[in-house]
Coordinates of C-alpha atoms and ligand atoms in Angstrom, one line a residue:
M208 CA -0.2 -0.2 0.2
A209 CA 2.7 2.3 0.9
I210 CA 4.4 1.4 -2.4
G211 CA 1.4 2.1 -4.4
R212 CA 1.0 5.6 -2.9
A213 CA 4.2 6.2 -3.5
G214 CA 3.9 5.4 -7.0
S215 CA 1.1 7.8 -7.7
I216 CA 3.1 10.7 -6.2
F217 CA 6.0 9.9 -8.8
G218 CA 3.1 9.7 -11.6
F219 CA 1.7 13.0 -10.6
C220 CA 4.9 15.2 -10.5
A221 CA 6.2 13.7 -13.9
G222 CA 10.0 14.5 -13.4
V223 CA 9.0 18.2 -12.1
C224 CA 9.3 18.1 -8.4
A225 CA 12.5 16.0 -7.8
T226 CA 12.7 16.7 -3.8
S227 CA 8.8 15.4 -3.2
V228 CA 10.1 12.4 -5.3
V229 CA 13.0 11.5 -2.9
A230 CA 10.7 12.4 0.0
A231 CA 8.2 10.3 -1.3
S232 CA 10.5 7.2 -1.8
L233 CA 12.0 7.7 1.5
W234 CA 8.7 7.4 3.2
A235 CA 7.8 4.6 1.3
S236 CA 10.9 2.5 2.3
S237 CA 10.6 3.6 5.9
A238 CA 6.7 2.7 5.6
F239 CA 8.1 -0.7 3.8
A240 CA 10.8 -1.3 6.6
Q241 CA 8.1 -0.8 9.0
G242 CA 5.6 -3.2 7.4
G243 CA 8.3 -5.7 7.0
A244 CA 9.1 -5.2 10.7
A245 CA 5.5 -5.8 12.0
A246 CA 5.3 -8.8 9.6
L247 CA 8.2 -10.6 11.3
A248 CA 7.0 -9.5 14.7
Y249 CA 3.5 -10.8 14.2
P250 CA 1.6 -11.6 15.8
V251 CA 1.8 -9.2 19.1
R252 CA -1.6 -8.8 19.8
P253 CA -4.5 -11.1 19.8
I254 CA -6.3 -12.4 16.7
T255 CA -9.8 -12.8 15.9
I256 CA -11.4 -15.1 13.7
I257 CA -14.1 -13.9 11.8
V258 CA -16.9 -17.2 11.8
P259 CA -20.2 -16.2 9.5
F260 CA -22.4 -18.4 11.2
A261 CA -23.6 -19.2 14.8
A262 CA -21.6 -20.8 17.6
G263 CA -21.5 -24.5 18.2
G264 CA -22.1 -24.9 14.1
P265 CA -19.8 -26.7 12.3
T266 CA -17.4 -24.0 11.1
D267 CA -17.4 -22.6 14.4
V268 CA -16.1 -26.0 15.9
L269 CA -13.7 -26.2 13.2
A270 CA -12.6 -22.4 14.0
R271 CA -12.1 -23.1 17.7
V272 CA -10.5 -26.7 17.5
L273 CA -7.8 -24.9 15.2
G274 CA -7.9 -21.5 16.9
E275 CA -6.7 -23.3 19.9
H276 CA -3.8 -24.8 18.6
I277 CA -2.9 -21.5 16.6
R278 CA -2.9 -19.4 19.9
A279 CA -0.4 -22.0 21.6
D280 CA 1.9 -21.9 18.6
L281 CA 1.6 -18.4 18.0
G282 CA 1.4 -17.1 21.9
Q283 CA -1.3 -14.8 21.3
P284 CA -4.9 -15.1 22.0
V285 CA -7.2 -16.5 19.3
L286 CA -11.0 -14.9 19.1
I287 CA -13.4 -16.3 17.5
E288 CA -16.1 -13.7 16.9
N289 CA -19.6 -15.2 15.3
V290 CA -20.8 -12.5 12.5
T291 CA -23.7 -14.1 11.1
G292 CA -26.5 -13.4 8.8
A293 CA -27.1 -13.8 4.8
G294 CA -25.3 -17.3 4.4
G295 CA -22.4 -15.7 5.9
S296 CA -21.9 -13.1 3.4
I297 CA -21.9 -10.6 6.6
G298 CA -18.9 -11.9 8.1
V299 CA -16.7 -12.7 5.0
G300 CA -17.8 -8.8 4.1
R301 CA -16.4 -7.9 7.6
V302 CA -13.0 -9.3 6.6
A303 CA -12.6 -8.2 3.4
A304 CA -13.1 -4.6 4.5
A305 CA -10.3 -4.8 7.4
A306 CA -7.0 -3.8 7.7
P307 CA -4.7 -6.3 6.2
D308 CA -2.7 -7.0 9.2
G309 CA -3.1 -10.3 9.6
Y310 CA -5.5 -9.7 12.4
T311 CA -8.5 -10.2 11.0
V312 CA -9.1 -13.6 9.5
S313 CA -12.2 -15.0 7.5
A314 CA -13.3 -18.4 8.4
G315 CA -15.2 -19.9 5.7
H316 CA -16.2 -22.7 3.0
F317 CA -17.6 -24.0 0.0
G318 CA -20.5 -21.9 0.8
T319 CA -19.4 -18.6 2.2
H320 CA -15.9 -18.4 -0.4
V321 CA -17.9 -20.0 -3.5
A322 CA -21.6 -20.3 -3.9
N323 CA -22.4 -16.7 -2.0
G324 CA -21.0 -15.0 -5.0
A325 CA -23.3 -16.7 -7.4
I326 CA -26.3 -16.1 -5.5
Y327 CA -25.8 -12.4 -3.9
A328 CA -24.7 -9.2 -5.3
L329 CA -21.6 -9.1 -2.9
K330 CA -19.6 -5.8 -2.1
Y331 CA -16.7 -7.6 -2.3
D332 CA -15.0 -10.0 -4.8
L333 CA -14.4 -13.2 -3.3
L334 CA -11.3 -14.1 -5.3
R335 CA -9.8 -10.8 -5.6
D336 CA -10.7 -9.1 -2.0
L337 CA -9.4 -12.1 0.8
D338 CA -6.0 -13.7 0.2
P339 CA -5.6 -17.5 0.9
V340 CA -4.1 -19.0 3.9
A341 CA -5.1 -22.6 3.9
L342 CA -7.4 -25.1 2.8
L343 CA -8.8 -27.1 5.7
P344 CA -10.8 -30.2 6.0
S345 CA -14.1 -31.2 4.0
N346 CA -16.8 -32.4 5.5
P347 CA -19.5 -34.7 3.7
M348 CA -23.4 -33.8 4.4
L349 CA -25.8 -36.2 5.9
V350 CA -29.2 -36.0 5.3
V351 CA -31.3 -35.9 8.6
T352 CA -34.6 -35.8 9.3
R353 CA -36.8 -35.2 12.8
R354 CA -37.0 -38.2 14.5
N355 CA -40.9 -38.9 13.8
F356 CA -40.5 -37.9 9.8
P357 CA -42.9 -40.4 7.9
A358 CA -39.9 -42.0 5.9
A359 CA -37.5 -44.9 7.1
D360 CA -34.8 -44.4 4.2
L361 CA -33.9 -42.3 1.5
K362 CA -36.1 -43.6 -1.1
E363 CA -39.3 -43.1 1.0
L364 CA -38.2 -39.5 1.7
V365 CA -38.2 -39.0 -1.8
A366 CA -41.3 -40.3 -2.5
W367 CA -42.8 -38.2 0.0
L368 CA -41.3 -35.1 -1.3
K369 CA -42.4 -36.1 -4.9
A370 CA -45.8 -36.9 -3.2
N371 CA -46.5 -33.3 -1.3
P372 CA -44.7 -30.5 -3.3
G373 CA -43.7 -27.6 -1.6
K374 CA -44.6 -29.3 2.0
A375 CA -41.3 -30.5 3.3
T376 CA -39.1 -27.7 5.4
A377 CA -35.3 -27.8 5.3
G378 CA -33.5 -26.0 7.9
T379 CA -30.5 -23.9 6.5
A380 CA -27.4 -21.6 7.4
G381 CA -29.4 -18.9 5.0
A382 CA -29.1 -18.6 1.4
G383 CA -25.8 -19.8 -0.4
S384 CA -24.8 -22.0 2.7
G385 CA -23.6 -25.5 2.6
S386 CA -26.8 -26.8 3.8
H387 CA -28.9 -24.9 1.5
I388 CA -26.7 -25.5 -1.7
G389 CA -27.4 -29.2 -0.6
G390 CA -31.0 -28.8 0.3
A391 CA -31.6 -27.2 -3.2
F392 CA -29.7 -30.2 -5.1
L393 CA -31.6 -32.5 -3.2
A394 CA -34.6 -30.8 -4.4
N395 CA -33.4 -30.7 -7.8
L396 CA -32.9 -34.1 -7.8
T397 CA -36.4 -34.9 -6.8
G398 CA -37.8 -32.2 -9.1
A399 CA -40.4 -31.1 -5.7
P400 CA -39.6 -27.7 -4.2
I401 CA -38.7 -27.7 -0.7
Q402 CA -39.3 -24.9 1.9
F403 CA -36.2 -23.6 3.0
V404 CA -36.1 -22.2 6.9
P405 CA -33.0 -19.6 7.0
Y406 CA -31.0 -19.7 10.6
R407 CA -27.9 -18.1 11.3
G408 CA -26.1 -21.3 11.0
T409 CA -26.9 -25.0 11.5
A410 CA -26.5 -24.9 15.5
P411 CA -29.9 -23.1 15.8
A412 CA -31.2 -25.2 12.6
M413 CA -30.2 -28.6 14.4
Q414 CA -32.1 -27.3 17.7
D415 CA -35.1 -26.6 15.5
L416 CA -34.9 -30.5 13.8
V417 CA -34.3 -31.9 17.2
S418 CA -37.6 -30.6 18.5
G419 CA -39.2 -31.2 15.6
Q420 CA -40.0 -27.7 14.1
I421 CA -38.7 -28.7 10.9
D422 CA -38.1 -31.4 8.9
L423 CA -35.1 -32.0 7.5
I424 CA -31.6 -30.4 6.8
V425 CA -28.9 -31.2 4.7
D426 CA -26.2 -30.8 7.1
Q427 CA -22.6 -31.8 7.7
T428 CA -21.8 -34.4 9.5
A429 CA -19.9 -32.4 12.1
N430 CA -23.0 -30.8 13.4
A431 CA -25.3 -33.7 12.5
L432 CA -23.3 -36.8 14.0
S433 CA -23.7 -36.3 17.6
Q434 CA -27.9 -36.0 17.4
V435 CA -28.0 -38.7 15.1
R436 CA -26.2 -41.3 17.9
Q437 CA -28.1 -40.0 20.8
G438 CA -31.3 -41.0 18.8
S439 CA -32.8 -37.2 18.4
I440 CA -32.9 -37.3 14.8
R441 CA -32.5 -40.1 11.9
A442 CA -29.9 -39.8 9.2
L443 CA -30.8 -41.4 5.8
A444 CA -27.6 -41.1 3.9
V445 CA -24.1 -39.5 3.5
T446 CA -23.2 -37.5 0.7
A447 CA -20.1 -39.2 -0.1
A448 CA -18.6 -41.7 -2.4
T449 CA -18.3 -44.3 0.4
R450 CA -19.5 -44.7 4.1
L451 CA -17.9 -42.7 7.0
A452 CA -15.3 -44.5 8.9
V453 CA -17.1 -42.9 11.9
A454 CA -20.4 -43.8 11.3
P455 CA -20.0 -46.8 8.9
D456 CA -23.7 -48.0 9.5
I457 CA -25.1 -44.5 7.5
P458 CA -25.5 -45.7 4.0
T459 CA -23.8 -43.8 1.0
S460 CA -26.5 -41.7 -1.2
A461 CA -25.9 -43.9 -4.0
E462 CA -26.2 -47.1 -1.9
A463 CA -29.6 -45.4 -0.9
G464 CA -30.8 -44.5 -4.2
L465 CA -30.1 -41.3 -5.2
P466 CA -26.4 -41.2 -6.9
G467 CA -26.6 -37.7 -7.7
L468 CA -26.5 -36.3 -4.4
R469 CA -22.8 -36.2 -3.5
M470 CA -21.4 -32.9 -1.5
E471 CA -18.3 -32.3 0.4
L472 CA -18.3 -29.0 1.8
W473 CA -14.2 -28.2 2.5
N474 CA -13.2 -25.6 4.6
G475 CA -10.8 -22.8 4.5
M476 CA -8.8 -19.6 6.0
W477 CA -8.3 -16.2 4.2
L478 CA -6.9 -12.7 5.2
P479 CA -7.6 -9.5 3.9
H480 CA -6.4 -8.5 0.2
G481 CA -2.6 -6.9 0.4
T482 CA -1.5 -8.7 4.1
P483 CA 2.2 -9.1 3.5
R484 CA 3.2 -12.4 2.5
A485 CA 5.4 -13.2 5.6
I486 CA 1.9 -12.8 7.7
V487 CA 0.2 -15.3 5.4
D488 CA 3.2 -17.6 6.0
K489 CA 3.4 -17.3 9.4
L490 CA -0.3 -18.1 9.9
N491 CA -0.6 -20.7 6.8
G492 CA 2.5 -22.4 8.8
A493 CA 0.6 -22.5 12.2
I494 CA -2.8 -24.0 10.5
V495 CA -0.2 -26.5 9.1
K496 CA 1.1 -27.3 12.3
A497 CA -2.2 -27.4 13.6
L498 CA -4.0 -29.5 11.1
G499 CA -0.7 -32.3 11.8
D500 CA -1.3 -32.6 15.5
P501 CA -2.4 -36.0 16.3
G502 CA -5.1 -34.3 19.0
V503 CA -6.3 -31.8 16.2
R504 CA -6.8 -34.9 13.7
E505 CA -8.5 -37.2 15.9
K506 CA -10.8 -34.7 17.0
L507 CA -11.6 -34.1 13.4
A508 CA -11.8 -37.3 12.4
T509 CA -14.4 -38.0 14.9
L510 CA -16.2 -35.0 13.4
G511 CA -16.1 -36.5 9.7
L512 CA -13.4 -33.7 8.8
E513 CA -10.4 -35.2 6.8
G514 CA -7.8 -33.6 4.7
P515 CA -6.5 -31.9 3.0
P516 CA -3.5 -33.8 1.5
A517 CA 0.1 -32.3 3.0
G518 CA 0.6 -31.0 -0.8
Q519 CA -2.9 -29.1 -0.7
R520 CA -2.3 -26.8 2.6
T521 CA -0.1 -23.9 0.7
P522 CA -2.3 -20.6 -0.2
E523 CA -1.6 -21.2 -3.6
A524 CA -2.8 -24.7 -3.4
L525 CA -6.4 -23.0 -1.8
A526 CA -6.2 -20.0 -4.4
A527 CA -6.3 -22.2 -7.3
F528 CA -9.0 -24.8 -5.6
Q529 CA -11.0 -21.7 -5.1
K530 CA -10.8 -20.4 -8.3
A531 CA -11.4 -23.7 -9.9
E532 CA -14.8 -24.2 -7.8
V533 CA -16.0 -20.7 -8.8
E534 CA -15.5 -21.8 -12.5
K535 CA -17.2 -25.0 -11.7
W536 CA -20.1 -24.0 -9.6
W537 CA -21.0 -20.7 -10.5
P538 CA -22.6 -22.1 -14.0
I539 CA -24.2 -25.0 -12.0
I540 CA -26.0 -22.8 -8.9
K541 CA -27.1 -20.1 -11.6
A542 CA -28.5 -22.9 -14.1
A543 CA -30.4 -24.5 -11.4
R544 CA -31.7 -21.2 -10.2
I545 CA -30.6 -21.4 -6.6
S546 CA -31.5 -18.0 -5.4
A547 CA -31.5 -15.8 -2.0
E548 CA -35.5 -15.9 -2.6
Ligands
LIG892 N1 -21.0 -24.7 7.5 C1 -22.8 -24.6 7.7 C2 -23.5 -24.5 6.5 O1 -22.9 -23.8 5.5 C3 -22.9 -23.4 8.7 C4 -22.7 -23.2 9.8 O2 -21.7 -23.2 10.0 O3 -23.3 -23.2 10.5 O4 -24.7 -25.2 6.6

């Protein structure tokens, strides 16, 4: 930023005011030196991770598990702030507009950092206004219903949805969230509309599913599995190619009769665009260490969160993957007419 400003002073003077050019370049190099020193010292104060969904939900839990490890590694408190609403786009917007100093981090996933761009007229550009830090583990979705929903398996659910178009209510974390995209794909595959009920995250949606206020959620395994185990909701299928190691009794969507319903919700972390590379690398290093920690790995595995492979943990890998996902999914989401209404 300092270099950019000095550059524009040079352009304006165009050789007439040589003194100000020298002054400007001295100012620029000392500002750059300060920026470099700040990057080397980072972090010297608490880091805030903005989770764009409700506390206790899957994005929140992942950020807290990693945040705890990052705190121990970097020696500064890591605060989690839940800035919710509009499918996570309010929280992501907060980070896109924050100072690029490494102290405001965006936690998000396929929904917030890919799908939202196809659904909302965002005030920020998902690929240009945020600098990728690291790709985080992925989570397949579970199709879960309230305990007393009249469908014993996925085939019966599909038959019920077709016989009762527009009657089923599905909880989501807002338009453009993972649960909304998953539910919309289920509706598209069955050809029968579903009423979506938006929440500020799937933690509050899950409370309403457990109490029978809504009929179903296509929810992250991380959020749904403990309720399935307690018997307070029912799991009809997992949207993965193979059954989950941690829940081998739940059939895959292909086994349950709907092979098209495949979805993995990958997660990631980003910083505001323009963050010094040394800061991005330091945060990336702390995240990579956290992902390699056996205790963290075990905690995440019990939630059905896996990967990414070691070679995919760099900022460049996330940048390339996110761009490829935007190119792949925006046309699909738009063609499927998945919208905020
Ligand atoms: N990840 C969830 C979703 O997009 C929301 C949440 O974390 O609460 O459905």
